[in-house]
mmCIF file of N, CA and C and ligand atoms in Angstrom:
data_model
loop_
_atom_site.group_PDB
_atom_site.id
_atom_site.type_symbol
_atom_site.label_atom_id
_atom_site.label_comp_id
_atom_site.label_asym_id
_atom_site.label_seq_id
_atom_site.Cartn_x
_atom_site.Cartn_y
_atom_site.Cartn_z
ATOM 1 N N UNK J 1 -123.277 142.890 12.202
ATOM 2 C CA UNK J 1 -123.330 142.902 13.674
ATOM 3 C C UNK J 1 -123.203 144.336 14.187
ATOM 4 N N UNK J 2 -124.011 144.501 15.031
ATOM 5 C CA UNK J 2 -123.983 146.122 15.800
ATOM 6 C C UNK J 2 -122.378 145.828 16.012
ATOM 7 N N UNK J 3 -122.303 147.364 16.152
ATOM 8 C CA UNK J 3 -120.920 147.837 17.032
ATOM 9 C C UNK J 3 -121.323 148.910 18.169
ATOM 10 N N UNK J 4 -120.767 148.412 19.279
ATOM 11 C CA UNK J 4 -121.165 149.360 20.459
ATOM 12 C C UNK J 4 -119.472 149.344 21.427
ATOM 13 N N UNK J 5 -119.497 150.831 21.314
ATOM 14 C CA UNK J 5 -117.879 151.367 22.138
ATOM 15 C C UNK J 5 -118.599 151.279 23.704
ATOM 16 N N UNK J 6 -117.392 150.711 24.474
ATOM 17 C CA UNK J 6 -117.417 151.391 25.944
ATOM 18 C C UNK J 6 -116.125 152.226 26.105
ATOM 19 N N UNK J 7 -116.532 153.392 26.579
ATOM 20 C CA UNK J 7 -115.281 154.192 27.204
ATOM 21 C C UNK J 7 -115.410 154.775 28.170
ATOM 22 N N UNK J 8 -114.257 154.527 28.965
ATOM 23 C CA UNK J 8 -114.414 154.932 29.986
ATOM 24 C C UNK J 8 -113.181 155.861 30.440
ATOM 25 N N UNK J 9 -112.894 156.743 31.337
ATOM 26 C CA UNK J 9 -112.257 158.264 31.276
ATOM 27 C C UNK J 9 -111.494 157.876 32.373
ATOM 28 N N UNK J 10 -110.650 158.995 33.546
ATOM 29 C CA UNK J 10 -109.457 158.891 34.127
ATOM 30 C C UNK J 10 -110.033 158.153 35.108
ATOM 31 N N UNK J 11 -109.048 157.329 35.924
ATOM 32 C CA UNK J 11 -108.439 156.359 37.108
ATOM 33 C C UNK J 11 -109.443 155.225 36.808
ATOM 34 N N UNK J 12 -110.403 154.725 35.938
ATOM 35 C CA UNK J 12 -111.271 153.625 36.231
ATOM 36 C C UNK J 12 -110.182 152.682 35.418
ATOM 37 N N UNK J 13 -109.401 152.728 35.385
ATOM 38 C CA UNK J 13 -108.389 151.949 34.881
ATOM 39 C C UNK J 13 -108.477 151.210 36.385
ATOM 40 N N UNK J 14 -108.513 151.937 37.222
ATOM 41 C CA UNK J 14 -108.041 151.172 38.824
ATOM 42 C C UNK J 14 -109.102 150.419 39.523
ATOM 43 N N UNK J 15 -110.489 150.330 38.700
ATOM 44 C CA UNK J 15 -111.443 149.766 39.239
ATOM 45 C C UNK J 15 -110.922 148.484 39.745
ATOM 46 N N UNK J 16 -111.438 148.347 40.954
ATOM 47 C CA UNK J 16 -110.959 146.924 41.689
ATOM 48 C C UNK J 16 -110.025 146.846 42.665
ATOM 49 N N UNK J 17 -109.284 148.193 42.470
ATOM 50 C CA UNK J 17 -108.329 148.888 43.597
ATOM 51 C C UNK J 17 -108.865 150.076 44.162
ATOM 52 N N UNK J 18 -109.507 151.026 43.382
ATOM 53 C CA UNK J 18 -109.681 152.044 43.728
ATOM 54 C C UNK J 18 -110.805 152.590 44.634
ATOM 55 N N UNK J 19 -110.411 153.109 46.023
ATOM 56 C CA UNK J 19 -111.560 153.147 46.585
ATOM 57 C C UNK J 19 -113.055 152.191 46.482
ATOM 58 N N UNK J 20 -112.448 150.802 46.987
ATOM 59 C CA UNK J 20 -113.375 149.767 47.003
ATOM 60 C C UNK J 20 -114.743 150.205 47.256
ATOM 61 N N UNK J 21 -114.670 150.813 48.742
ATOM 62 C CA UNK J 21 -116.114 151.371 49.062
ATOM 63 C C UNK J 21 -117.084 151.977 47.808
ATOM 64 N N UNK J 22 -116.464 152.548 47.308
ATOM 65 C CA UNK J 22 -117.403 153.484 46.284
ATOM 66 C C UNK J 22 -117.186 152.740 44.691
ATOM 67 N N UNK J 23 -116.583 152.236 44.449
ATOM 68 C CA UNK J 23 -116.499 151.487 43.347
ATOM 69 C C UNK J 23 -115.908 149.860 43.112
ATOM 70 N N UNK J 24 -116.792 149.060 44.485
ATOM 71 C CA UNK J 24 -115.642 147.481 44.217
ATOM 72 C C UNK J 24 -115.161 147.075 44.284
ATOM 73 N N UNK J 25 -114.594 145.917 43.923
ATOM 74 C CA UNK J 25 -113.824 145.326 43.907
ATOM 75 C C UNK J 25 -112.979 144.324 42.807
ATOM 76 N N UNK J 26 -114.298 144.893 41.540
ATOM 77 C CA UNK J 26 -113.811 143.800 40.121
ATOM 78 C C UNK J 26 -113.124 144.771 39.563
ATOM 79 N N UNK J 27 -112.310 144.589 39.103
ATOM 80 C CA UNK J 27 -111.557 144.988 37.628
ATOM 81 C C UNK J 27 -112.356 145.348 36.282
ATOM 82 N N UNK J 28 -112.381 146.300 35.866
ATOM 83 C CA UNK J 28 -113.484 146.368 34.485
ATOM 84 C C UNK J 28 -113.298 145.400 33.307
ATOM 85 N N UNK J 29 -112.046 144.890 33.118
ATOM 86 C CA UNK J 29 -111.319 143.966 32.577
ATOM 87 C C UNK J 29 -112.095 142.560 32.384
ATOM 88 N N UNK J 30 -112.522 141.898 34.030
ATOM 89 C CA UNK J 30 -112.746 141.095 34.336
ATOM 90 C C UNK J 30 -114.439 141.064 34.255
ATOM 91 N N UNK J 31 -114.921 142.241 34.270
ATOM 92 C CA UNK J 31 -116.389 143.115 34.242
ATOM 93 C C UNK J 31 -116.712 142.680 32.778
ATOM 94 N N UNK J 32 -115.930 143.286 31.828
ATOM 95 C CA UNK J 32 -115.707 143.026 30.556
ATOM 96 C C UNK J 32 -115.922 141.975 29.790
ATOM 97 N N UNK J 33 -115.702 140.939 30.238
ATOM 98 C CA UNK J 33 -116.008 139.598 30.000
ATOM 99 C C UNK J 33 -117.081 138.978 29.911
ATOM 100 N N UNK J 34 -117.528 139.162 31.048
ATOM 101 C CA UNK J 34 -118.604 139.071 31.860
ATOM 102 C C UNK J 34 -119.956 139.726 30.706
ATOM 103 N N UNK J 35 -119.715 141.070 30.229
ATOM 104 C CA UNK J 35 -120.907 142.333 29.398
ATOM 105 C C UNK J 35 -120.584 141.496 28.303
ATOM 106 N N UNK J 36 -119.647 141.371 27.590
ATOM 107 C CA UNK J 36 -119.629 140.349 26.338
ATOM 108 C C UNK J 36 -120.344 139.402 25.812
ATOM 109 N N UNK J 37 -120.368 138.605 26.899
ATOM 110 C CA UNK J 37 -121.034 137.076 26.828
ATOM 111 C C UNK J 37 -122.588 137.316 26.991
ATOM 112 N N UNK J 38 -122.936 138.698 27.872
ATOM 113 C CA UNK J 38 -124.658 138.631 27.842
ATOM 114 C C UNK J 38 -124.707 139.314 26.703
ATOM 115 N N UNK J 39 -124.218 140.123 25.885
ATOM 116 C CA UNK J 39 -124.258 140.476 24.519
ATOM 117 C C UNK J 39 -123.539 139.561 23.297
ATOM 118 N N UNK J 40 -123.984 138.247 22.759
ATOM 119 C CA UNK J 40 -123.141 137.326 21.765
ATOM 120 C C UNK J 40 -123.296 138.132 20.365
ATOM 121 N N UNK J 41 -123.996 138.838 20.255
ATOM 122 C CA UNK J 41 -124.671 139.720 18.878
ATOM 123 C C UNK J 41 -124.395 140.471 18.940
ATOM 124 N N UNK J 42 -123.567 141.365 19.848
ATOM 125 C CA UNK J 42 -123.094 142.483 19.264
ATOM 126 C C UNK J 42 -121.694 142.585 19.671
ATOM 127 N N UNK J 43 -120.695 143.535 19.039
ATOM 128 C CA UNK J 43 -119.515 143.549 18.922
ATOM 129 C C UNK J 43 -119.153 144.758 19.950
ATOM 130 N N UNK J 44 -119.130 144.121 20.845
ATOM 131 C CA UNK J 44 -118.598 145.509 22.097
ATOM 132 C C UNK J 44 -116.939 145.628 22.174
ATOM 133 N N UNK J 45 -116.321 147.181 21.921
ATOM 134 C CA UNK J 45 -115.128 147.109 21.557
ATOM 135 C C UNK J 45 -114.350 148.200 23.555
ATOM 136 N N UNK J 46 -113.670 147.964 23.747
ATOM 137 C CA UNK J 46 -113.571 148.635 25.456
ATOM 138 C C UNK J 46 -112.137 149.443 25.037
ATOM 139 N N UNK J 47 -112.701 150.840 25.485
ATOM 140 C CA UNK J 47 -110.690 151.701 25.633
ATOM 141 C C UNK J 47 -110.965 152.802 26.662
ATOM 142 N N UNK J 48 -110.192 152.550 27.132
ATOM 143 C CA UNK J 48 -110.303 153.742 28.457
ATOM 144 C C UNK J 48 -108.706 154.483 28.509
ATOM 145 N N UNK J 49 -108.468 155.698 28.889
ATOM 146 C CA UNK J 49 -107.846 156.590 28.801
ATOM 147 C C UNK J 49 -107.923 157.795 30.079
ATOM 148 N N UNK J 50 -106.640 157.873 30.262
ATOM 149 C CA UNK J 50 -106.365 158.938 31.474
ATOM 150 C C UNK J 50 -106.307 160.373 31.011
ATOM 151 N N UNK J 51 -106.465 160.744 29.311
ATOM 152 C CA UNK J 51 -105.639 161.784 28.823
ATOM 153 C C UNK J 51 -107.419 162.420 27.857
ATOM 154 N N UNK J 52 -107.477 163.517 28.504
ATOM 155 C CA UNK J 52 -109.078 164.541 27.744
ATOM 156 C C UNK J 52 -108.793 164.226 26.630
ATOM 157 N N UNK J 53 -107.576 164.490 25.618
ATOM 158 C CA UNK J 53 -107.594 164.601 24.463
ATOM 159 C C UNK J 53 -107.824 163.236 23.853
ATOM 160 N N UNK J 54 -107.064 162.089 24.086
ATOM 161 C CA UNK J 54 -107.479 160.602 23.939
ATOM 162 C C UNK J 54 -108.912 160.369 23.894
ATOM 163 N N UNK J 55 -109.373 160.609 24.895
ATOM 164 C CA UNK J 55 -111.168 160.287 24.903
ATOM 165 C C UNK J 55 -111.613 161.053 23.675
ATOM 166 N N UNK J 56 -111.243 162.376 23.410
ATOM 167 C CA UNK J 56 -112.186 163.461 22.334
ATOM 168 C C UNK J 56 -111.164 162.719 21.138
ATOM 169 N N UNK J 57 -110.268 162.198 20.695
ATOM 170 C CA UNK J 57 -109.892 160.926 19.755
ATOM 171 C C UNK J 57 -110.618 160.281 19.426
ATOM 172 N N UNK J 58 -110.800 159.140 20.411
ATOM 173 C CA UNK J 58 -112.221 158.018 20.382
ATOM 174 C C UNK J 58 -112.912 158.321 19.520
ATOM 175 N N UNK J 59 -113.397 159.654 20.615
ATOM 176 C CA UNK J 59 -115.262 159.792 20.080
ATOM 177 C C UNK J 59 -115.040 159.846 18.950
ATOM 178 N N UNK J 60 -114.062 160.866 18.009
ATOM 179 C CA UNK J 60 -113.899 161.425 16.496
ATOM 180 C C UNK J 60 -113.995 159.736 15.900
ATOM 181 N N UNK J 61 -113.297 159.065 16.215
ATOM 182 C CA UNK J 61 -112.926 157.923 15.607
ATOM 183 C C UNK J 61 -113.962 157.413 15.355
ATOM 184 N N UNK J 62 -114.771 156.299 16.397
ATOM 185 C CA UNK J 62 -116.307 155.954 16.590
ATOM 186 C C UNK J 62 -117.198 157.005 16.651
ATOM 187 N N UNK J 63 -117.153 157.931 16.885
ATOM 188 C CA UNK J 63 -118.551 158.647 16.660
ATOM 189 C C UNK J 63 -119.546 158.712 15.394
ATOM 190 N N UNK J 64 -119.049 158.448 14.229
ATOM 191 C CA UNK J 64 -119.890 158.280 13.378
ATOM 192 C C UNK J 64 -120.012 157.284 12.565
ATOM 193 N N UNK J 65 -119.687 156.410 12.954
ATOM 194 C CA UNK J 65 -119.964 155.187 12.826
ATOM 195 C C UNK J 65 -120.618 153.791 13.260
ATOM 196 N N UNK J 66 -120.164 153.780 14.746
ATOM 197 C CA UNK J 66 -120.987 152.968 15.713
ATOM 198 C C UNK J 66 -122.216 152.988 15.867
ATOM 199 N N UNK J 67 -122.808 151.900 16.499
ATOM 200 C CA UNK J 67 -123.939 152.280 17.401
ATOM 201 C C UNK J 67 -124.549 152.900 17.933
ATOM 202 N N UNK J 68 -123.315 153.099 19.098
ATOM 203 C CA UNK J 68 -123.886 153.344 20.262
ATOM 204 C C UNK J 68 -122.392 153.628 21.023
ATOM 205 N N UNK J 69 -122.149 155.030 21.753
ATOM 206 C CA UNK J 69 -121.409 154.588 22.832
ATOM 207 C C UNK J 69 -121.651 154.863 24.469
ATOM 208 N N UNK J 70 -121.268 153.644 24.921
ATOM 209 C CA UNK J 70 -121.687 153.930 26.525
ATOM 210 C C UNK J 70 -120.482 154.600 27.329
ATOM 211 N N UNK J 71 -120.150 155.692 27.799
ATOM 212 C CA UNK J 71 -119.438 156.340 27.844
ATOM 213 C C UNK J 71 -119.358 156.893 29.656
ATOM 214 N N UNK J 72 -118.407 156.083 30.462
ATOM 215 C CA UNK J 72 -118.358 156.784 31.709
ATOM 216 C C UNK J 72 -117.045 157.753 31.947
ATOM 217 N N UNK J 73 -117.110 159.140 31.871
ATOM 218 C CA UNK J 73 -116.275 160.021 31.369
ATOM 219 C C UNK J 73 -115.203 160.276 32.463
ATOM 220 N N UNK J 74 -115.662 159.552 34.125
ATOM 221 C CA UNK J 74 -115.065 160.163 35.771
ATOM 222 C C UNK J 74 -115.122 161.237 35.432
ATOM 223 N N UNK J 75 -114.038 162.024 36.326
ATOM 224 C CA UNK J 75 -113.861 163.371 36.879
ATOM 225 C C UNK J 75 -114.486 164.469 35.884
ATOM 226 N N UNK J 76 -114.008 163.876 34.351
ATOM 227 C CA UNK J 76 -114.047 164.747 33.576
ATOM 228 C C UNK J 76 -115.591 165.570 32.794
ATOM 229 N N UNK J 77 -116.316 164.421 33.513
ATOM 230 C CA UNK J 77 -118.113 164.361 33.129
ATOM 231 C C UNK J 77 -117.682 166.020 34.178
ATOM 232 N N UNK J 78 -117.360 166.069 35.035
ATOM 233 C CA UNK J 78 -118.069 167.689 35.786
ATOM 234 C C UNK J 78 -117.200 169.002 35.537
ATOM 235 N N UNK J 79 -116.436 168.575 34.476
ATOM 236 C CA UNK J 79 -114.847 170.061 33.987
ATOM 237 C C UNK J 79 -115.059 169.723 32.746
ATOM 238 N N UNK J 80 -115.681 168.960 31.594
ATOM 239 C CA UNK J 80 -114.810 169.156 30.440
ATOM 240 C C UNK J 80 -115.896 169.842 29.518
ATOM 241 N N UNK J 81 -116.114 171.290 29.019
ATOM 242 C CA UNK J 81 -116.618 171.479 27.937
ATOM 243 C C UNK J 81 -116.187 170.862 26.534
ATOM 244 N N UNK J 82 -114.499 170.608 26.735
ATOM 245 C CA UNK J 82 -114.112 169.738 25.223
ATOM 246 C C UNK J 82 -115.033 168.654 25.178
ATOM 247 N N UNK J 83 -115.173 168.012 25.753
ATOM 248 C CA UNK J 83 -115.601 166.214 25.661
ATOM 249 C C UNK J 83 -117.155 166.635 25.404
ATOM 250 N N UNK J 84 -117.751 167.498 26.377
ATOM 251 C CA UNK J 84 -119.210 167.895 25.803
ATOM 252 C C UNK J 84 -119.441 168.402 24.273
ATOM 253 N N UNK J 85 -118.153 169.614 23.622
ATOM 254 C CA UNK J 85 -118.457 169.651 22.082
ATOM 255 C C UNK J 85 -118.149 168.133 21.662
ATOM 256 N N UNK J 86 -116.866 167.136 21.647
ATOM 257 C CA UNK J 86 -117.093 166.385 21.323
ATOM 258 C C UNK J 86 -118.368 165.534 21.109
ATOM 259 N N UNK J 87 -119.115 165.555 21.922
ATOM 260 C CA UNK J 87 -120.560 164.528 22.035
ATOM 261 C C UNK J 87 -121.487 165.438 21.290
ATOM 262 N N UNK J 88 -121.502 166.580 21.354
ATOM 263 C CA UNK J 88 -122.146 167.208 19.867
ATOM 264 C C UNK J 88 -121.794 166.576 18.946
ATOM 265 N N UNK J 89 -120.347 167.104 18.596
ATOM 266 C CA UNK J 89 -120.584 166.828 17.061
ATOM 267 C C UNK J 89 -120.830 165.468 16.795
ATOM 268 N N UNK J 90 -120.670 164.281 17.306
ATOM 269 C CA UNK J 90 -120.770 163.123 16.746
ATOM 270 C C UNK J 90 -122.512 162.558 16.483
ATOM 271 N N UNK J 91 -122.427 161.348 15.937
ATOM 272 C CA UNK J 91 -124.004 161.033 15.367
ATOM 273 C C UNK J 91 -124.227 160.047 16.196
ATOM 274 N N UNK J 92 -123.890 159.247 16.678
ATOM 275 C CA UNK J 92 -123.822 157.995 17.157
ATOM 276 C C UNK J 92 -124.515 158.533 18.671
ATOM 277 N N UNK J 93 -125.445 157.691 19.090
ATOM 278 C CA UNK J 93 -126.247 158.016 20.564
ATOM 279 C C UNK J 93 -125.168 157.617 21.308
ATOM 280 N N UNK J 94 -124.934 158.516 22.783
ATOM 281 C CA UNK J 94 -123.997 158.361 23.909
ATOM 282 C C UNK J 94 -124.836 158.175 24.764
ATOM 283 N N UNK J 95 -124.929 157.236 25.793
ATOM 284 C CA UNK J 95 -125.315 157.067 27.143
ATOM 285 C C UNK J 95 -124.127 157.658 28.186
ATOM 286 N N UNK J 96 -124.842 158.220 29.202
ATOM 287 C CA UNK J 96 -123.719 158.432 30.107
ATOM 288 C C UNK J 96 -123.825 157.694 31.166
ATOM 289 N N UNK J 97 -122.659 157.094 32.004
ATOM 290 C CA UNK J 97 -123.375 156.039 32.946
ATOM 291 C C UNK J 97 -121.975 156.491 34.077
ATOM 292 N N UNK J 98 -122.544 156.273 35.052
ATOM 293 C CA UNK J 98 -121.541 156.600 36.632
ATOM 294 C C UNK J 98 -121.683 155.364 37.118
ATOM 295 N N UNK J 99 -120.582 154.619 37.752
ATOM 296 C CA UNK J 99 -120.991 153.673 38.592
ATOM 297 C C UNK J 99 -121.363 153.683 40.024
ATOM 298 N N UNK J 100 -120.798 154.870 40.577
ATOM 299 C CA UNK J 100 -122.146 155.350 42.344
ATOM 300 C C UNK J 100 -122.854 155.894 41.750
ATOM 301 N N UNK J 101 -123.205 156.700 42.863
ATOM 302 C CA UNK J 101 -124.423 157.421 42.900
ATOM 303 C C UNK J 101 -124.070 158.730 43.296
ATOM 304 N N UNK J 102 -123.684 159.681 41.552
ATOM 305 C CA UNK J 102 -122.756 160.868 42.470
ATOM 306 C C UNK J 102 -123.857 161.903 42.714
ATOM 307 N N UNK J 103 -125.152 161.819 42.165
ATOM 308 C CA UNK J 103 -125.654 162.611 43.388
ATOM 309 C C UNK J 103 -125.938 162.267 45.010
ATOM 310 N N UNK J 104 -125.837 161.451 45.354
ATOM 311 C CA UNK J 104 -124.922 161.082 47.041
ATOM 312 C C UNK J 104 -123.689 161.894 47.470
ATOM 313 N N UNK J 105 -123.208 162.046 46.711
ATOM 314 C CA UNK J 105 -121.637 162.212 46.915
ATOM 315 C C UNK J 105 -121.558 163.842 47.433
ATOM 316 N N UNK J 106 -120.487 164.467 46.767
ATOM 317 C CA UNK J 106 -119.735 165.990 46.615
ATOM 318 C C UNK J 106 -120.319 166.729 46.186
ATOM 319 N N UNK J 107 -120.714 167.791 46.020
ATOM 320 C CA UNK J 107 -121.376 168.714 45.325
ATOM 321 C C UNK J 107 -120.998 168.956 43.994
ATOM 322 N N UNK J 108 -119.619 168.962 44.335
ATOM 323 C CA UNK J 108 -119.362 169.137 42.500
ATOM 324 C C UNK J 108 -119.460 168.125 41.404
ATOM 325 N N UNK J 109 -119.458 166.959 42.456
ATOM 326 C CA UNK J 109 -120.162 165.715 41.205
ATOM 327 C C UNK J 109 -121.735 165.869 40.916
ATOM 328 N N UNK J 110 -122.291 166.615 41.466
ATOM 329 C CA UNK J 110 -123.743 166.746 41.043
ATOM 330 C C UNK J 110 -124.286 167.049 39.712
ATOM 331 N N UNK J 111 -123.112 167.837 39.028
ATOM 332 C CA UNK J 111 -123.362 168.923 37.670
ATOM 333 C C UNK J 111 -122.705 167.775 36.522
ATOM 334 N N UNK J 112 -123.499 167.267 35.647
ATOM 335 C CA UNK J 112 -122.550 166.873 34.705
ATOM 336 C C UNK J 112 -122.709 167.709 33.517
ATOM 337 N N UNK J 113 -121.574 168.328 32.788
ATOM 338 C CA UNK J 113 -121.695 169.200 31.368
ATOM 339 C C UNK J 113 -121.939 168.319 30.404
ATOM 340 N N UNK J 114 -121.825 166.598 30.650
ATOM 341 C CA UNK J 114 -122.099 165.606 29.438
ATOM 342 C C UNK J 114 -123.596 165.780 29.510
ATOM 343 N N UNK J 115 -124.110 165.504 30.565
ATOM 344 C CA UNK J 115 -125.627 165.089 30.414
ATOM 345 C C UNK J 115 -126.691 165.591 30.157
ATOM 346 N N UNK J 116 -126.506 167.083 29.412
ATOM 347 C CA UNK J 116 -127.286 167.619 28.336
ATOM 348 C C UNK J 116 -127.223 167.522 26.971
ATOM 349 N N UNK J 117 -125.499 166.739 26.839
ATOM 350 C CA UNK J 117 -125.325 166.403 24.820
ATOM 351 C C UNK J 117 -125.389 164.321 24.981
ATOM 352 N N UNK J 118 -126.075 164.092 25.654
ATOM 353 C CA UNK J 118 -126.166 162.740 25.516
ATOM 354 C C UNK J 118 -127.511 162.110 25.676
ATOM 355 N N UNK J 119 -128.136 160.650 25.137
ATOM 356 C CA UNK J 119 -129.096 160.253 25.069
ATOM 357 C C UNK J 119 -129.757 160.088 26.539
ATOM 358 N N UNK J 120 -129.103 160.005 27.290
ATOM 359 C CA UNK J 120 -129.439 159.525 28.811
ATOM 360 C C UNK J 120 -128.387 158.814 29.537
ATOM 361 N N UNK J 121 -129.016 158.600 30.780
ATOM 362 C CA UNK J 121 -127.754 158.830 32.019
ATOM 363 C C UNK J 121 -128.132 157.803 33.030
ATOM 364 N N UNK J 122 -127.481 156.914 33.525
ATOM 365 C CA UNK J 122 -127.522 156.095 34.312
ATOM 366 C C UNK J 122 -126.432 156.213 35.098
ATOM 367 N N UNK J 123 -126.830 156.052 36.407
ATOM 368 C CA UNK J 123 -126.037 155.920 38.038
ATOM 369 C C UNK J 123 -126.448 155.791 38.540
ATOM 370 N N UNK J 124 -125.361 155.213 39.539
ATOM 371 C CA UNK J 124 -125.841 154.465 40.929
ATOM 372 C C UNK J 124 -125.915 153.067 41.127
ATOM 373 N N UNK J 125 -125.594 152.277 40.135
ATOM 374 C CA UNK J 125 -126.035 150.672 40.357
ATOM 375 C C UNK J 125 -125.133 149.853 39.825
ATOM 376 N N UNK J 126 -123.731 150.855 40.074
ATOM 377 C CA UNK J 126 -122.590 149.704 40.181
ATOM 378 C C UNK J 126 -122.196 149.224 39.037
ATOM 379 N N UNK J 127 -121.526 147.847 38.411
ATOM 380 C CA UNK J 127 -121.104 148.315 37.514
ATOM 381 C C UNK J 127 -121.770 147.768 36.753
ATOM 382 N N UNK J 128 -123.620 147.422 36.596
ATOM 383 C CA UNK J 128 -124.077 147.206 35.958
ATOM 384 C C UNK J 128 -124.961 148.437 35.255
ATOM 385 N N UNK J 129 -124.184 149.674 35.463
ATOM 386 C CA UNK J 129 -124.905 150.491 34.591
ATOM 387 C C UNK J 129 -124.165 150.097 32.789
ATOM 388 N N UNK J 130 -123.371 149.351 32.902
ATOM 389 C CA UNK J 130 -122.540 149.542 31.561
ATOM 390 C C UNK J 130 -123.845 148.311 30.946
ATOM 391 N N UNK J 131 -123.875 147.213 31.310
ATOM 392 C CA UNK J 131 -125.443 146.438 31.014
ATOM 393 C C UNK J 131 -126.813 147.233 30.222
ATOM 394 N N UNK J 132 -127.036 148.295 31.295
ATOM 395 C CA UNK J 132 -127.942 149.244 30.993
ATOM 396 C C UNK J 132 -127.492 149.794 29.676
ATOM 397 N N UNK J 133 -126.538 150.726 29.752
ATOM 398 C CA UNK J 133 -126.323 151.199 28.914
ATOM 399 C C UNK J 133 -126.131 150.938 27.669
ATOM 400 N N UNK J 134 -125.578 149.407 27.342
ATOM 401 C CA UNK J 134 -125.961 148.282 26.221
ATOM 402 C C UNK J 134 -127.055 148.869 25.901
ATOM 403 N N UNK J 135 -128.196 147.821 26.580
ATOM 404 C CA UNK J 135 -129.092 147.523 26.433
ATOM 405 C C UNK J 135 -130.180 148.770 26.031
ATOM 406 N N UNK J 136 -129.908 150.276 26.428
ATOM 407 C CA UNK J 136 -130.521 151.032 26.417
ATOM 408 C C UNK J 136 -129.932 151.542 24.731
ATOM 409 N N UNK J 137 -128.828 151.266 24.364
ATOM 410 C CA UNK J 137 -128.373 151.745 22.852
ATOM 411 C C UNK J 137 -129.375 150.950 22.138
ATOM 412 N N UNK J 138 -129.644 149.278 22.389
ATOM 413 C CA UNK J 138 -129.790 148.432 21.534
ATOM 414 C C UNK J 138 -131.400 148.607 21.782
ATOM 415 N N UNK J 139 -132.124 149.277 21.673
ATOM 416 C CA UNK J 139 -133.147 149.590 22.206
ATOM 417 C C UNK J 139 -133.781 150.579 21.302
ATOM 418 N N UNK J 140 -132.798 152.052 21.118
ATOM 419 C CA UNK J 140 -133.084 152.927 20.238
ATOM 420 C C UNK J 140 -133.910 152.431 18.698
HETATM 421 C C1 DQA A 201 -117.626 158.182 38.344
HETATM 422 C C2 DQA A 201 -118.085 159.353 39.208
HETATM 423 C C3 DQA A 201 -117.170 160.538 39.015
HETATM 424 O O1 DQA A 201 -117.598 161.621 39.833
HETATM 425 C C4 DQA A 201 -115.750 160.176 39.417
HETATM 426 O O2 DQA A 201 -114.891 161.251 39.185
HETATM 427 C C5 DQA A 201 -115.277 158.932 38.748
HETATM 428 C C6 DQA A 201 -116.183 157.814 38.606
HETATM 429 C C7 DQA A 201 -118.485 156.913 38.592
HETATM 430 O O3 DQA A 201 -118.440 156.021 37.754
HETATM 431 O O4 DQA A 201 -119.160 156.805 39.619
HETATM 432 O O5 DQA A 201 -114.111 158.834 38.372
HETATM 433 O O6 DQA A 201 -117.781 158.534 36.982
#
């Protein structure tokens, strides 16, 4: 059976609380469930983390092994050169996926340093970019 990681980076722990307007009202938890069941064939494993170094963990961990990981990094997609070498070195294809649409947004969400070491990038369509992003691993 495939193995495909979702990870996801600081405060989306709060999805469902957090600034509804821009991100909702479900819980990723409850989201989670939900991505499972339209995937019965593959083994989707979920860890999210508030801490840079935790995420660049992960990747080491799954990165050369998995699938596929679909990877929404928050804040840290537009500050972290660590997490970008991380997605070098690993073998495993990364999707990057936002759930707005941060080119709408701030200026400084415009720049992501992930989305030149990753397979491709989805935003804007809520929290069915993590769907996409499945589907776009299982695809390769
Ligand atoms: C986000 C967009 C980021 O700019 C922000 O810092 C997040 C969430 C998104 O999914 O839309 O935390 O990655």
């Amino acid at each position: 059976m495939k193995r495909i990681q979702v990870i996801n980076g600081p405060n989306l722990n709060l999805l469902g609380r957090r600034e509804p307007d821009v991100y909702g009202t479900r819980s990723f938890e409850d989201y989670f469930e939900e991505l499972k069941s339209r995937f019965p064939g593959v083994e989707l494993d979920y860890f999210q983390s508030n801490h840079e170094g935790a995420l660049i963990d992960k990747l080491h961990e799954v990165g050369f092994s998995c699938a596929g990981i679909v990877l929404n990094a928050g804040a840290y997609t537009h500050s972290s050169p660590a997490l970008a070498d991380a997605l070098k070195a690993i073998t495993a294809p990364v999707i990057e996926v936002h759930i707005s649409n941060v080119f709408k947004r701030e200026d400084f969400r415009h720049r992501s340093l992930l989305a030149p070491v990753c397979r491709g990038s989805i935003v804007g369509l809520g929290l069915d970019v993590y769907r996409l992003g499945v589907d776009a691993i299982l695809n390769i």
